[in-house]
Coordinates of C-alpha atoms in Angstrom, one line a residue:
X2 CA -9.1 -29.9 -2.6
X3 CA -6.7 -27.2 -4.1
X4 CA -8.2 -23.7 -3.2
X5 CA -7.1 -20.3 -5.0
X6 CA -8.0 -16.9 -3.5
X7 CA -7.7 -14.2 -5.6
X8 CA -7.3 -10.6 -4.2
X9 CA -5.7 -12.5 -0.8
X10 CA -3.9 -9.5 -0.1
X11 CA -7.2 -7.4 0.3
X12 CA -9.0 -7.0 4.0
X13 CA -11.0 -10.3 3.3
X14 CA -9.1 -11.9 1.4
X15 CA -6.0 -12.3 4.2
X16 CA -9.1 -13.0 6.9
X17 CA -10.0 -15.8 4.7
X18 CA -6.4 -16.6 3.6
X19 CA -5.5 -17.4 7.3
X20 CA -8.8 -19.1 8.7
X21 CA -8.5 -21.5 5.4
X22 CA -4.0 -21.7 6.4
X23 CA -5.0 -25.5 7.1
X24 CA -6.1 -26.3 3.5
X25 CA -3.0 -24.6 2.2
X26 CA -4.9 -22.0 0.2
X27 CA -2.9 -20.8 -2.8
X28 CA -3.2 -16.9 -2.6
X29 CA -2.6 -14.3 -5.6
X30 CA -2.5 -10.9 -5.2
X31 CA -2.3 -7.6 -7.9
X32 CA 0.2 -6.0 -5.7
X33 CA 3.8 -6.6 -7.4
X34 CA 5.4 -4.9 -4.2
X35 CA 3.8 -7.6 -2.0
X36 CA 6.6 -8.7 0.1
X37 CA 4.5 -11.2 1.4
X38 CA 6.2 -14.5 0.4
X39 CA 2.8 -16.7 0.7
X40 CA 1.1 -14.9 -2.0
X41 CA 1.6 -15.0 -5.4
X42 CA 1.6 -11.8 -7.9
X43 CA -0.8 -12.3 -10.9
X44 CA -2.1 -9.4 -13.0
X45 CA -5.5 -11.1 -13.2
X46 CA -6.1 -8.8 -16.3
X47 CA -3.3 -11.0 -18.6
X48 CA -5.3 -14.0 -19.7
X49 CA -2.1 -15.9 -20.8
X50 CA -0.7 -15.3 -16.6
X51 CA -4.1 -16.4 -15.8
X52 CA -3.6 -19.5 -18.0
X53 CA -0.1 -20.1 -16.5
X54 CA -1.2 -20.0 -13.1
X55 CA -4.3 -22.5 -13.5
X56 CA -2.2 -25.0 -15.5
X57 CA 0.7 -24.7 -12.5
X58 CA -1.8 -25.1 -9.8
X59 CA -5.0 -26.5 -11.2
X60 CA -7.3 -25.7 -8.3
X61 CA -10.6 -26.7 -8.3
X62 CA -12.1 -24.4 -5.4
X63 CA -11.8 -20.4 -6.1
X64 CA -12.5 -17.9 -3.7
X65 CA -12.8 -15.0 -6.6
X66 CA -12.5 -11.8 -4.5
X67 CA -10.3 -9.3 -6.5
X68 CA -11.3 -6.3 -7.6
X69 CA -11.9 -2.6 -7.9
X70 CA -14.5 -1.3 -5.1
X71 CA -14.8 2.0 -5.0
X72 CA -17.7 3.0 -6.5
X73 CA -16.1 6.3 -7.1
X74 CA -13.3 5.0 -8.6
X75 CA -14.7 2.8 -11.1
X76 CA -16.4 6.1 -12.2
X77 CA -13.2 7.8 -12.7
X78 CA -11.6 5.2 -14.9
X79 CA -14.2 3.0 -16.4
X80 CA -11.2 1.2 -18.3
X81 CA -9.7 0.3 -15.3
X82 CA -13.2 -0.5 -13.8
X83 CA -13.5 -3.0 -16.1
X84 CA -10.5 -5.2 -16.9
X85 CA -10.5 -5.1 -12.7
X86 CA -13.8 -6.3 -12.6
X87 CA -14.9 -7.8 -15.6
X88 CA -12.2 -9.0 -17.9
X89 CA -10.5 -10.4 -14.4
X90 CA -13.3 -12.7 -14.3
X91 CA -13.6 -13.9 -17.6
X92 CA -10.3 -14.7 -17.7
X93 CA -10.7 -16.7 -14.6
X94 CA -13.9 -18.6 -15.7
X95 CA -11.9 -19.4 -19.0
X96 CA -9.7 -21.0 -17.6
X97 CA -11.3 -23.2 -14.9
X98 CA -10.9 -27.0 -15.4
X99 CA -14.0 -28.6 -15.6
X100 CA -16.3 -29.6 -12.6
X101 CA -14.2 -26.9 -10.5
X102 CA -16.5 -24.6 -8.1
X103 CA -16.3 -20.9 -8.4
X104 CA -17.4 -18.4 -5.4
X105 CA -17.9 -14.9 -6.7
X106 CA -18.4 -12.1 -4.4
X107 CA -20.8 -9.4 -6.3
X108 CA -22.5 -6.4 -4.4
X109 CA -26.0 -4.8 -3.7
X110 CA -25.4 -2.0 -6.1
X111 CA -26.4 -4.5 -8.4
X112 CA -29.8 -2.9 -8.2
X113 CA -30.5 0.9 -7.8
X114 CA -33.0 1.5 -4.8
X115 CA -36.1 1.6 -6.4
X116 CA -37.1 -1.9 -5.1
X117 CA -37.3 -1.1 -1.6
X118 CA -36.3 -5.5 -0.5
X119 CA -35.2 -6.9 -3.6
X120 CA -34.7 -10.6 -3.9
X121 CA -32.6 -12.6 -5.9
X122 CA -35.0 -13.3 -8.2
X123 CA -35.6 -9.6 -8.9
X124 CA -34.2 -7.6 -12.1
X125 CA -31.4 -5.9 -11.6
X126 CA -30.5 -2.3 -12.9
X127 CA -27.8 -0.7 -11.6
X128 CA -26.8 3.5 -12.1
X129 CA -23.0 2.6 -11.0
X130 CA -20.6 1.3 -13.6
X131 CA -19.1 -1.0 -10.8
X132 CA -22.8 -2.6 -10.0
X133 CA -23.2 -3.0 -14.2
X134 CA -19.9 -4.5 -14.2
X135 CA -20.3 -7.0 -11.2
X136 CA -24.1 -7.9 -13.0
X137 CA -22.2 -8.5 -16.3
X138 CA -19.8 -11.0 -13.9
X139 CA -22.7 -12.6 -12.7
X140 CA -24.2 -13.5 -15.8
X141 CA -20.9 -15.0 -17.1
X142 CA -20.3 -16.9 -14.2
X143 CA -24.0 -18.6 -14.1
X144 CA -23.9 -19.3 -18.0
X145 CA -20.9 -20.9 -17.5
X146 CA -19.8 -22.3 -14.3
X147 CA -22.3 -24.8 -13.0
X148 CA -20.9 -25.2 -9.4
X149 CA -21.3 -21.5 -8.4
X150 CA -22.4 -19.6 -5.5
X151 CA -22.4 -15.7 -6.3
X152 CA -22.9 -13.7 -3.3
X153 CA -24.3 -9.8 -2.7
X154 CA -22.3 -8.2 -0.3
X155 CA -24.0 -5.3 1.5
X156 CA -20.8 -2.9 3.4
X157 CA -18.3 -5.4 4.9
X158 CA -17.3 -3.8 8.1
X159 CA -15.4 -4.9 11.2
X160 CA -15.3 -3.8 14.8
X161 CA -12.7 -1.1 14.6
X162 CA -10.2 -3.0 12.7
X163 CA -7.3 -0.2 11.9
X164 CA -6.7 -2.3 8.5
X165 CA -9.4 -2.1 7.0
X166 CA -10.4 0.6 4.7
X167 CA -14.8 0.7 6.0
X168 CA -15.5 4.0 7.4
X169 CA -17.8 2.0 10.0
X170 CA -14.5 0.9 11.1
X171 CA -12.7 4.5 11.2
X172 CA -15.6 5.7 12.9
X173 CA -15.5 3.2 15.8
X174 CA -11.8 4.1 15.9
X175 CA -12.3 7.6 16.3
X176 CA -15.0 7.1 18.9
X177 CA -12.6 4.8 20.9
X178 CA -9.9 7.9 21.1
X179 CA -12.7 10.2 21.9
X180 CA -13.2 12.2 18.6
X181 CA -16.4 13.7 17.3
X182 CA -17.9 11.5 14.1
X183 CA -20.3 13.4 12.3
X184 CA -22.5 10.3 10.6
X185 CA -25.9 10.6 8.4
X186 CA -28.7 9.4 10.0
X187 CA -31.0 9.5 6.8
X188 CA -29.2 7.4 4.7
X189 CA -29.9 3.2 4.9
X190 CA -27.6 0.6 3.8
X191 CA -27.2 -3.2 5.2
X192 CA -24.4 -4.4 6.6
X193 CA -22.1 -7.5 7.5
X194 CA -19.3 -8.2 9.9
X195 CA -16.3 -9.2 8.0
X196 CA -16.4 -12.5 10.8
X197 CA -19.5 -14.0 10.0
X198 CA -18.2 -13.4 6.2
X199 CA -15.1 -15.4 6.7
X200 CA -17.1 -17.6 8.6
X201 CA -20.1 -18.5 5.6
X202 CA -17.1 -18.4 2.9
X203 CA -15.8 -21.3 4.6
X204 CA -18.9 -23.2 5.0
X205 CA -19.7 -23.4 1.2
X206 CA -16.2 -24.9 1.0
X207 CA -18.2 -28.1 0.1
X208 CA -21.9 -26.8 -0.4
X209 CA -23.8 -27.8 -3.2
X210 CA -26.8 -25.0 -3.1
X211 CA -25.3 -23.4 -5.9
X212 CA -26.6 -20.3 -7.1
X213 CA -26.9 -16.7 -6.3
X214 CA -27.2 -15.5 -2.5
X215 CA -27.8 -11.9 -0.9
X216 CA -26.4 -11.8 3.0
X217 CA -26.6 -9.1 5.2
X218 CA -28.2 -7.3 8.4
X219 CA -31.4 -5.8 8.5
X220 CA -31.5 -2.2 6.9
X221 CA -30.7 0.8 9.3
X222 CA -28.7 4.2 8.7
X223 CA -25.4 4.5 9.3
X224 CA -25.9 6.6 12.7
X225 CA -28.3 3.3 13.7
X226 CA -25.6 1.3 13.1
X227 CA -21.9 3.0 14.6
X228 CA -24.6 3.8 17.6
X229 CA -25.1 0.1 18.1
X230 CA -21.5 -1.4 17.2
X231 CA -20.1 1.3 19.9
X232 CA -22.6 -0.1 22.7
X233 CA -21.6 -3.9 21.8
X234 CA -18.1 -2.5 22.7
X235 CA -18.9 -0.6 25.8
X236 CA -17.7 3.1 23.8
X237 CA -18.9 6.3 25.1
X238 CA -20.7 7.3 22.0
X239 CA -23.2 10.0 23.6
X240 CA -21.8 13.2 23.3
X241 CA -19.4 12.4 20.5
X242 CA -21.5 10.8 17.9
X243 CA -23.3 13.3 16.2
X244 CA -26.2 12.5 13.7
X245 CA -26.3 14.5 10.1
X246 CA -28.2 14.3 6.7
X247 CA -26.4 13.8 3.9
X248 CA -26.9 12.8 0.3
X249 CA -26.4 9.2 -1.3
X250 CA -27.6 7.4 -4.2
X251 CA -30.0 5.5 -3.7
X252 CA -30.9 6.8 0.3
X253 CA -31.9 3.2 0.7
X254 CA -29.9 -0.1 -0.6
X255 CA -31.9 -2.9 0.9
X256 CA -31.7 -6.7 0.3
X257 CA -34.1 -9.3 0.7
X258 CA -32.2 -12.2 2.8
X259 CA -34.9 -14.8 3.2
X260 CA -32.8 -17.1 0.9
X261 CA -29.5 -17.5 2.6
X262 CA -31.7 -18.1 6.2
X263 CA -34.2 -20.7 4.6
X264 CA -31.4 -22.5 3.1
X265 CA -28.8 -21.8 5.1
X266 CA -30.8 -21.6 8.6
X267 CA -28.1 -18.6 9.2
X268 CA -28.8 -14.5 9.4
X269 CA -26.3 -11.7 10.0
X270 CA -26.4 -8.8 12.7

């Protein structure tokens, strides 16, 4: 098995990267001032580098995890928005040699909050360029790739993990040193722990229950869920964590994860 991971030089991508060192993962990242010698540099966006690197290496496993996050950014430059998230994968699902199996992390702003537990099976409809974008991916991906498991990634988050970029995982920091967080209590979102990610990424190495997948921890606000992470790890949140309102849209990004546990016999705190 030759695995590629694109976007290896993101916060899951290098958690992934080393728990898969064994396989001798091939890893490309955007970043042309990546000194790390492991990784290759690909502009993703360049169909004929795309074609270069997948005639060199010919994998047939991809990990596709590139692209642009921010909801806010993809906002502000919908260009870049979508070559990052859209044209990226076409490129990469153009050139995959036949029979190869392609795992495509999408997101829960794929829908908009006005089905309060969607399910896979549910329409989408998204208000955020990024979530149209990543539903446009999907649908290319599923008309086209046969062996395919898309997943719909709630906010990734570790346990106070200083490189990542979650502001779950600033807050716990600033908990830890004994700053005040102000965190809304009103707005609802599910989560996962970049660990159990990692972890299900690598079981579907070799699964054959293709198809699309939404994973996640049962819905609770933010406050809900710094409060909790900060008793796992024995932090003196009491005084310091301090519960707001605030404004989001939608207030509530829910997912339905009966799938992934009937199938999977697996769920995510």
């Amino acid at each position: 098995m030759k695995i590629l991971i694109t976007g290896a030089s993101g916060f899951i991508g290098r958690a992934l990267f080393k728990r898969l060192k064994d396989n001798f993962p091939i890893g490309i990242s955007f970043n042309s001032k990546n000194k790390m010698s492991e990784f290759l540099t690909v502009d993703l966006r360049d169909n004929s580098q795309v074609k270069e690197l997948f005639e060199a290496h010919t994998p047939n496993l991809v990990f596709h995890l590139a692209a642009l996050t921010s909801p806010q950014r993809n906002e502000e430059n919908k260009v870049l928005a979508t070559e990052s998230n859209l044209l990226a994968t076409k490129n990469i699902v153009q050139n995959l040699q036949a029979g190869s199996h392609l795992i495509f992390l999408s997101t829960d702003k794929v829908f908009d909050g006005s089905n309060s537990l969607p399910s896979e099976e549910d329409a989408t409809n998204s208000e955020w360029i990024y979530g149209q974008l990543k539903i446009q991916a999907e649908e290319l991906i599923r008309n086209t790739i046969k062996r395919h498991h898309i997943l719909r990634l709630p906010i990734v988050h570790s346990m106070g993990d200083s490189n990542s970029g979650a502001f779950i995982d600033k807050a716990l920091i600033n908990l830890k040193t004994g700053k005040k967080v102000n965190i809304f209590n009103n707005v609802e979102r599910c989560y996962i722990r970049t660990n159990e990610l990692i972890t299900f990424l690598v079981k579907l190495k070799n699964d054959m229950n293709y198809g699309t997948y939404h994973l996640g921890s049962e819905m609770m606000s933010y406050f809900e869920r710094v409060r909790m992470l900060s008793a796992e790890n024995a932090i003196n949140w009491k005084k310091i964590l301090i519960p707001c309102e605030g404004s989001a849209s939608p207030m509530k990004q829910n997912l339905n994860t009966n799938k992934v546990k009937r199938i999977f016999n697996c769920s995510f705190s």
